[in-house]
Amino acid sequence: PITVPVTKRSLVIGGGIAAYKSLDLIRRLKERRYAVRCILTKAAQEFVTPLAAGGTTPDGAFVAQAQLAGVAQLVVQNGATLNDSLAYIGLGIQSSGSAVVSSGGQWNVGLSSGKSLQVGVHGQGNLSITDGGTVSVGGAVLVSNAAGSSSSGSGTITVSGAGSTLLTPYLAVGSAGSGVLAVENDGSVLSYGNIVLGGNTSGRSGAATGTVSVSSSGTLQTYSLDLWAGSTLSVDATSEIDIGYGSTT
């Protein structure tokens, strides 16, 4: 007999009406000899339960956290859209989480809830927005901004490539631990409220560093920019920082 190899695929189910169609999609993939690993976001569980999704896959369903402990990766690409009410990348101590949004992919976080996207809370977190990917956040984007006294987190956001965009009303980089934002190669960041760099904190141990670099025709736009202890801002001659964005005065 001829044995057809099984192809493995991970399916991330986000919040939205389309989540109901995921069970049928899993069934169709299995008919074509795909082994599907199903990952549900928190928002997806309002539409599809882990039990229902897990019953259609050999390994069951996983709830995406990226991550409480260990290593995890999230990929949104090729025109896909993922909707979340709240997101953490590198949440737990000694965790390592990464997210890649590329090739026209879009990740929407907290657009209706106003909640945040946090990168490198107590662990290591990396977010890459490349090749026309877009991340839109209804609340704050916090890069290494752990609450409490711990400053162990390390977070990095890279926005690179024409059409690659990060949108948020508030951006804090490195108010606890080490935070880095790199905007490069025609990438764009728009914070239509405030951007804060460095250790504007009290009651936290350890040094805090916030580093922002804008290079190779990158663009950074914000209504206001605050530089605190431990902050570094660099802009090359090809790039632009627009402070006072949206101001009528």
CSV table of C-alpha atoms in Angstrom, one decimal:
chain,number,residue,atom,x,y,z
A,1,PRO,CA,0.0,0.0,0.0
A,2,ILE,CA,1.0,3.6,-0.6
A,3,THR,CA,1.4,5.6,2.6
A,4,VAL,CA,0.6,9.3,2.3
A,5,PRO,CA,2.6,11.4,4.8
A,6,VAL,CA,0.6,13.4,7.4
A,7,THR,CA,1.3,17.2,7.3
A,8,LYS,CA,1.2,18.9,10.7
A,9,ARG,CA,-0.4,22.3,11.1
A,10,SER,CA,-1.3,24.6,14.0
A,11,LEU,CA,-4.6,26.5,13.9
A,12,VAL,CA,-5.0,29.6,16.1
A,13,ILE,CA,-8.7,30.4,16.7
A,14,GLY,CA,-9.4,34.0,17.7
A,15,GLY,CA,-12.5,35.8,18.9
A,16,GLY,CA,-15.3,36.5,16.4
A,17,ILE,CA,-18.2,34.9,14.6
A,18,ALA,CA,-15.8,33.1,12.2
A,19,ALA,CA,-14.6,31.0,15.2
A,20,TYR,CA,-17.8,28.9,14.7
A,21,LYS,CA,-16.5,27.8,11.3
A,22,SER,CA,-13.2,26.5,12.8
A,23,LEU,CA,-14.7,23.1,13.7
A,24,ASP,CA,-15.7,22.5,10.1
A,25,LEU,CA,-12.3,23.8,8.9
A,26,ILE,CA,-10.5,21.3,11.2
A,27,ARG,CA,-12.7,18.5,9.8
A,28,ARG,CA,-11.8,19.4,6.2
A,29,LEU,CA,-8.1,19.6,7.0
A,30,LYS,CA,-8.2,16.1,8.6
A,31,GLU,CA,-9.9,14.8,5.4
A,32,ARG,CA,-6.8,16.0,3.6
A,33,ARG,CA,-4.5,14.3,6.0
A,34,TYR,CA,-3.5,17.3,8.1
A,35,ALA,CA,-2.7,16.7,11.7
A,36,VAL,CA,-4.1,19.9,13.4
A,37,ARG,CA,-2.9,21.3,16.7
A,38,CYS,CA,-5.7,23.7,17.8
A,39,ILE,CA,-4.9,26.8,19.9
A,40,LEU,CA,-7.6,29.0,21.3
A,41,THR,CA,-7.2,32.6,22.4
A,42,LYS,CA,-9.1,33.8,25.5
A,43,ALA,CA,-11.5,35.7,23.2
A,44,ALA,CA,-12.2,32.6,21.1
A,45,GLN,CA,-13.6,30.7,24.1
A,46,GLU,CA,-16.6,33.0,24.0
A,47,PHE,CA,-17.5,31.2,20.8
A,48,VAL,CA,-15.9,27.8,20.8
A,49,THR,CA,-15.0,25.8,24.0
A,50,PRO,CA,-11.6,24.0,24.3
A,51,LEU,CA,-13.6,20.8,24.8
A,52,ALA,CA,-15.4,21.2,21.4
A,53,ALA,CA,-12.2,22.1,19.5
A,54,GLY,CA,-10.1,19.5,21.3
A,55,GLY,CA,-12.5,16.7,20.5
A,56,THR,CA,-11.7,17.1,16.8
A,57,THR,CA,-7.9,17.0,17.1
A,58,PRO,CA,-5.6,14.2,18.4
A,59,ASP,CA,-3.7,16.4,20.9
A,60,GLY,CA,-6.8,18.3,22.2
A,61,ALA,CA,-7.0,22.1,22.3
A,62,PHE,CA,-4.6,24.5,23.9
A,63,VAL,CA,-5.4,28.0,25.3
A,64,ALA,CA,-2.9,30.6,24.0
A,65,GLN,CA,-1.1,32.6,26.7
A,66,ALA,CA,2.4,33.2,25.1
A,67,GLN,CA,3.3,32.5,28.0
A,68,LEU,CA,3.0,31.7,31.7
A,69,ALA,CA,6.1,29.4,31.7
A,70,GLY,CA,8.3,27.7,29.0
A,71,VAL,CA,8.4,28.8,25.4
A,72,ALA,CA,5.5,29.7,23.0
A,73,GLN,CA,5.2,31.4,19.6
A,74,LEU,CA,2.2,33.1,17.9
A,75,VAL,CA,2.2,33.8,14.2
A,76,VAL,CA,-0.4,35.9,12.3
A,77,GLN,CA,0.4,36.2,8.6
A,78,ASN,CA,-0.8,36.0,5.0
A,79,GLY,CA,-3.8,38.3,5.5
A,80,ALA,CA,-5.1,36.6,8.6
A,81,THR,CA,-6.8,38.6,11.4
A,82,LEU,CA,-6.6,37.7,15.1
A,83,ASN,CA,-8.9,39.5,17.7
A,84,ASP,CA,-8.0,39.4,21.4
A,85,SER,CA,-9.4,41.3,24.4
A,86,LEU,CA,-6.1,41.2,26.2
A,87,ALA,CA,-2.6,39.8,25.4
A,88,TYR,CA,0.7,39.0,27.2
A,89,ILE,CA,3.9,37.9,25.6
A,90,GLY,CA,6.4,36.6,28.1
A,91,LEU,CA,4.2,36.8,31.2
A,92,GLY,CA,5.7,34.3,33.7
A,93,ILE,CA,9.2,34.3,35.3
A,94,GLN,CA,11.6,32.3,33.1
A,95,SER,CA,9.1,32.3,30.2
A,96,SER,CA,9.9,33.1,26.6
A,97,GLY,CA,7.1,34.2,24.3
A,98,SER,CA,7.2,35.6,20.8
A,99,ALA,CA,4.6,36.8,18.3
A,100,VAL,CA,5.1,37.5,14.6
A,101,VAL,CA,2.6,39.6,12.6
A,102,SER,CA,3.6,39.7,9.0
A,103,SER,CA,2.6,39.6,5.3
A,104,GLY,CA,-0.6,41.5,5.7
A,105,GLY,CA,-1.6,39.8,9.0
A,106,GLN,CA,-3.5,41.9,11.6
A,107,TRP,CA,-3.6,41.4,15.3
A,108,ASN,CA,-6.3,43.5,17.2
A,109,VAL,CA,-5.9,43.6,21.0
A,110,GLY,CA,-8.5,45.3,23.3
A,111,LEU,CA,-10.2,47.3,20.6
A,112,SER,CA,-13.6,46.9,22.4
A,113,SER,CA,-12.3,46.3,25.9
A,114,GLY,CA,-9.6,49.0,26.0
A,115,LYS,CA,-7.2,46.5,27.6
A,116,SER,CA,-3.5,46.2,27.0
A,117,LEU,CA,-0.8,44.3,25.1
A,118,GLN,CA,2.1,43.6,27.4
A,119,VAL,CA,5.5,42.4,26.1
A,120,GLY,CA,8.1,41.0,28.5
A,121,VAL,CA,6.2,41.2,31.8
A,122,HIS,CA,8.3,38.9,34.0
A,123,GLY,CA,9.9,36.8,31.3
A,124,GLN,CA,11.3,37.5,27.8
A,125,GLY,CA,8.8,38.7,25.2
A,126,ASN,CA,9.4,39.6,21.5
A,127,LEU,CA,6.9,41.1,19.0
A,128,SER,CA,7.9,41.4,15.4
A,129,ILE,CA,5.7,43.3,13.0
A,130,THR,CA,7.1,42.9,9.5
A,131,ASP,CA,6.2,42.9,5.8
A,132,GLY,CA,3.0,44.9,6.0
A,133,GLY,CA,1.7,43.4,9.3
A,134,THR,CA,-0.5,45.6,11.6
A,135,VAL,CA,-1.0,45.5,15.4
A,136,SER,CA,-3.8,47.7,16.7
A,137,VAL,CA,-4.3,48.0,20.5
A,138,GLY,CA,-7.3,49.7,22.2
A,139,GLY,CA,-5.4,50.1,25.5
A,140,ALA,CA,-1.7,50.6,26.4
A,141,VAL,CA,1.3,48.8,24.9
A,142,LEU,CA,3.6,48.0,27.8
A,143,VAL,CA,7.1,46.8,27.0
A,144,SER,CA,8.9,45.5,30.1
A,145,ASN,CA,6.5,47.2,32.5
A,146,ALA,CA,5.9,44.7,35.2
A,147,ALA,CA,3.7,45.7,38.2
A,148,GLY,CA,5.1,45.4,41.7
A,149,SER,CA,8.8,45.3,42.7
A,150,SER,CA,10.1,42.8,40.1
A,151,SER,CA,12.0,44.2,37.1
A,152,SER,CA,13.1,40.9,35.6
A,153,GLY,CA,11.2,41.3,32.4
A,154,SER,CA,12.8,41.9,29.0
A,155,GLY,CA,10.6,43.0,26.1
A,156,THR,CA,11.4,43.9,22.5
A,157,ILE,CA,9.1,45.2,19.7
A,158,THR,CA,10.4,45.5,16.1
A,159,VAL,CA,8.4,47.2,13.4
A,160,SER,CA,10.1,46.8,10.1
A,161,GLY,CA,9.1,47.1,6.4
A,162,ALA,CA,6.8,49.3,4.4
A,163,GLY,CA,3.2,49.1,5.7
A,164,SER,CA,4.2,47.5,9.0
A,165,THR,CA,2.4,49.5,11.7
A,166,LEU,CA,1.8,49.6,15.5
A,167,LEU,CA,-1.2,51.7,16.6
A,168,THR,CA,-1.9,52.4,20.3
A,169,PRO,CA,-3.1,55.3,22.5
A,170,TYR,CA,-0.3,54.8,25.0
A,171,LEU,CA,3.2,53.2,24.8
A,172,ALA,CA,5.6,52.6,27.7
A,173,VAL,CA,9.0,51.2,27.1
A,174,GLY,CA,11.2,49.9,29.9
A,175,SER,CA,9.7,51.3,33.1
A,176,ALA,CA,10.7,48.0,34.7
A,177,GLY,CA,13.4,45.7,33.4
A,178,SER,CA,14.7,46.2,29.9
A,179,GLY,CA,12.4,47.4,27.1
A,180,VAL,CA,13.4,48.0,23.4
A,181,LEU,CA,11.4,49.4,20.5
A,182,ALA,CA,13.0,49.4,17.0
A,183,VAL,CA,11.2,51.2,14.1
A,184,GLU,CA,13.0,50.6,10.8
A,185,ASN,CA,12.9,50.1,7.1
A,186,ASP,CA,9.8,52.3,6.5
A,187,GLY,CA,8.0,50.8,9.5
A,188,SER,CA,5.6,53.1,11.5
A,189,VAL,CA,4.5,53.5,15.1
A,190,LEU,CA,1.6,55.8,16.0
A,191,SER,CA,0.8,56.5,19.7
A,192,TYR,CA,-2.0,59.1,19.6
A,193,GLY,CA,-1.6,59.7,23.3
A,194,ASN,CA,1.8,59.4,25.1
A,195,ILE,CA,5.1,57.6,24.8
A,196,VAL,CA,7.1,57.1,28.0
A,197,LEU,CA,10.7,55.8,28.0
A,198,GLY,CA,12.6,54.6,31.0
A,199,GLY,CA,12.0,54.2,34.7
A,200,ASN,CA,9.0,56.4,35.7
A,201,THR,CA,8.4,54.0,38.6
A,202,SER,CA,8.4,53.9,42.4
A,203,GLY,CA,8.8,51.0,44.8
A,204,ARG,CA,10.5,48.8,42.2
A,205,SER,CA,13.9,47.2,42.6
A,206,GLY,CA,16.6,47.0,39.9
A,207,ALA,CA,17.5,49.3,37.0
A,208,ALA,CA,15.0,50.0,34.3
A,209,THR,CA,16.0,50.8,30.8
A,210,GLY,CA,13.9,52.0,27.8
A,211,THR,CA,15.5,52.2,24.4
A,212,VAL,CA,13.9,53.4,21.2
A,213,SER,CA,15.6,53.5,17.8
A,214,VAL,CA,14.1,54.9,14.6
A,215,SER,CA,16.2,54.1,11.5
A,216,SER,CA,16.2,53.5,7.8
A,217,SER,CA,13.1,55.7,7.0
A,218,GLY,CA,11.2,54.6,10.0
A,219,THR,CA,8.4,56.9,11.5
A,220,LEU,CA,7.4,57.5,15.1
A,221,GLN,CA,4.4,59.7,15.8
A,222,THR,CA,3.0,60.6,19.2
A,223,TYR,CA,1.1,63.4,20.9
A,224,SER,CA,3.8,63.7,23.7
A,225,LEU,CA,7.1,62.0,24.6
A,226,ASP,CA,8.5,61.6,28.1
A,227,LEU,CA,12.1,60.6,28.7
A,228,TRP,CA,12.9,59.3,32.2
A,229,ALA,CA,16.0,57.8,33.9
A,230,GLY,CA,17.4,54.9,31.9
A,231,SER,CA,16.0,56.1,28.6
A,232,THR,CA,17.7,56.2,25.2
A,233,LEU,CA,16.3,57.6,22.0
A,234,SER,CA,18.1,57.5,18.7
A,235,VAL,CA,17.0,58.7,15.2
A,236,ASP,CA,19.0,58.6,12.0
A,237,ALA,CA,18.9,61.2,9.3
A,238,THR,CA,16.5,59.2,7.1
A,239,SER,CA,13.8,58.8,9.7
A,240,GLU,CA,11.2,61.0,11.4
A,241,ILE,CA,9.8,61.6,14.9
A,242,ASP,CA,6.6,63.6,15.0
A,243,ILE,CA,5.8,64.9,18.5
A,244,GLY,CA,2.5,66.8,18.9
A,245,TYR,CA,0.7,64.5,16.5
A,246,GLY,CA,-3.0,65.4,16.5
A,247,SER,CA,-2.5,68.7,18.3
A,248,THR,CA,-4.6,71.6,17.1
A,249,THR,CA,-2.3,74.2,18.6
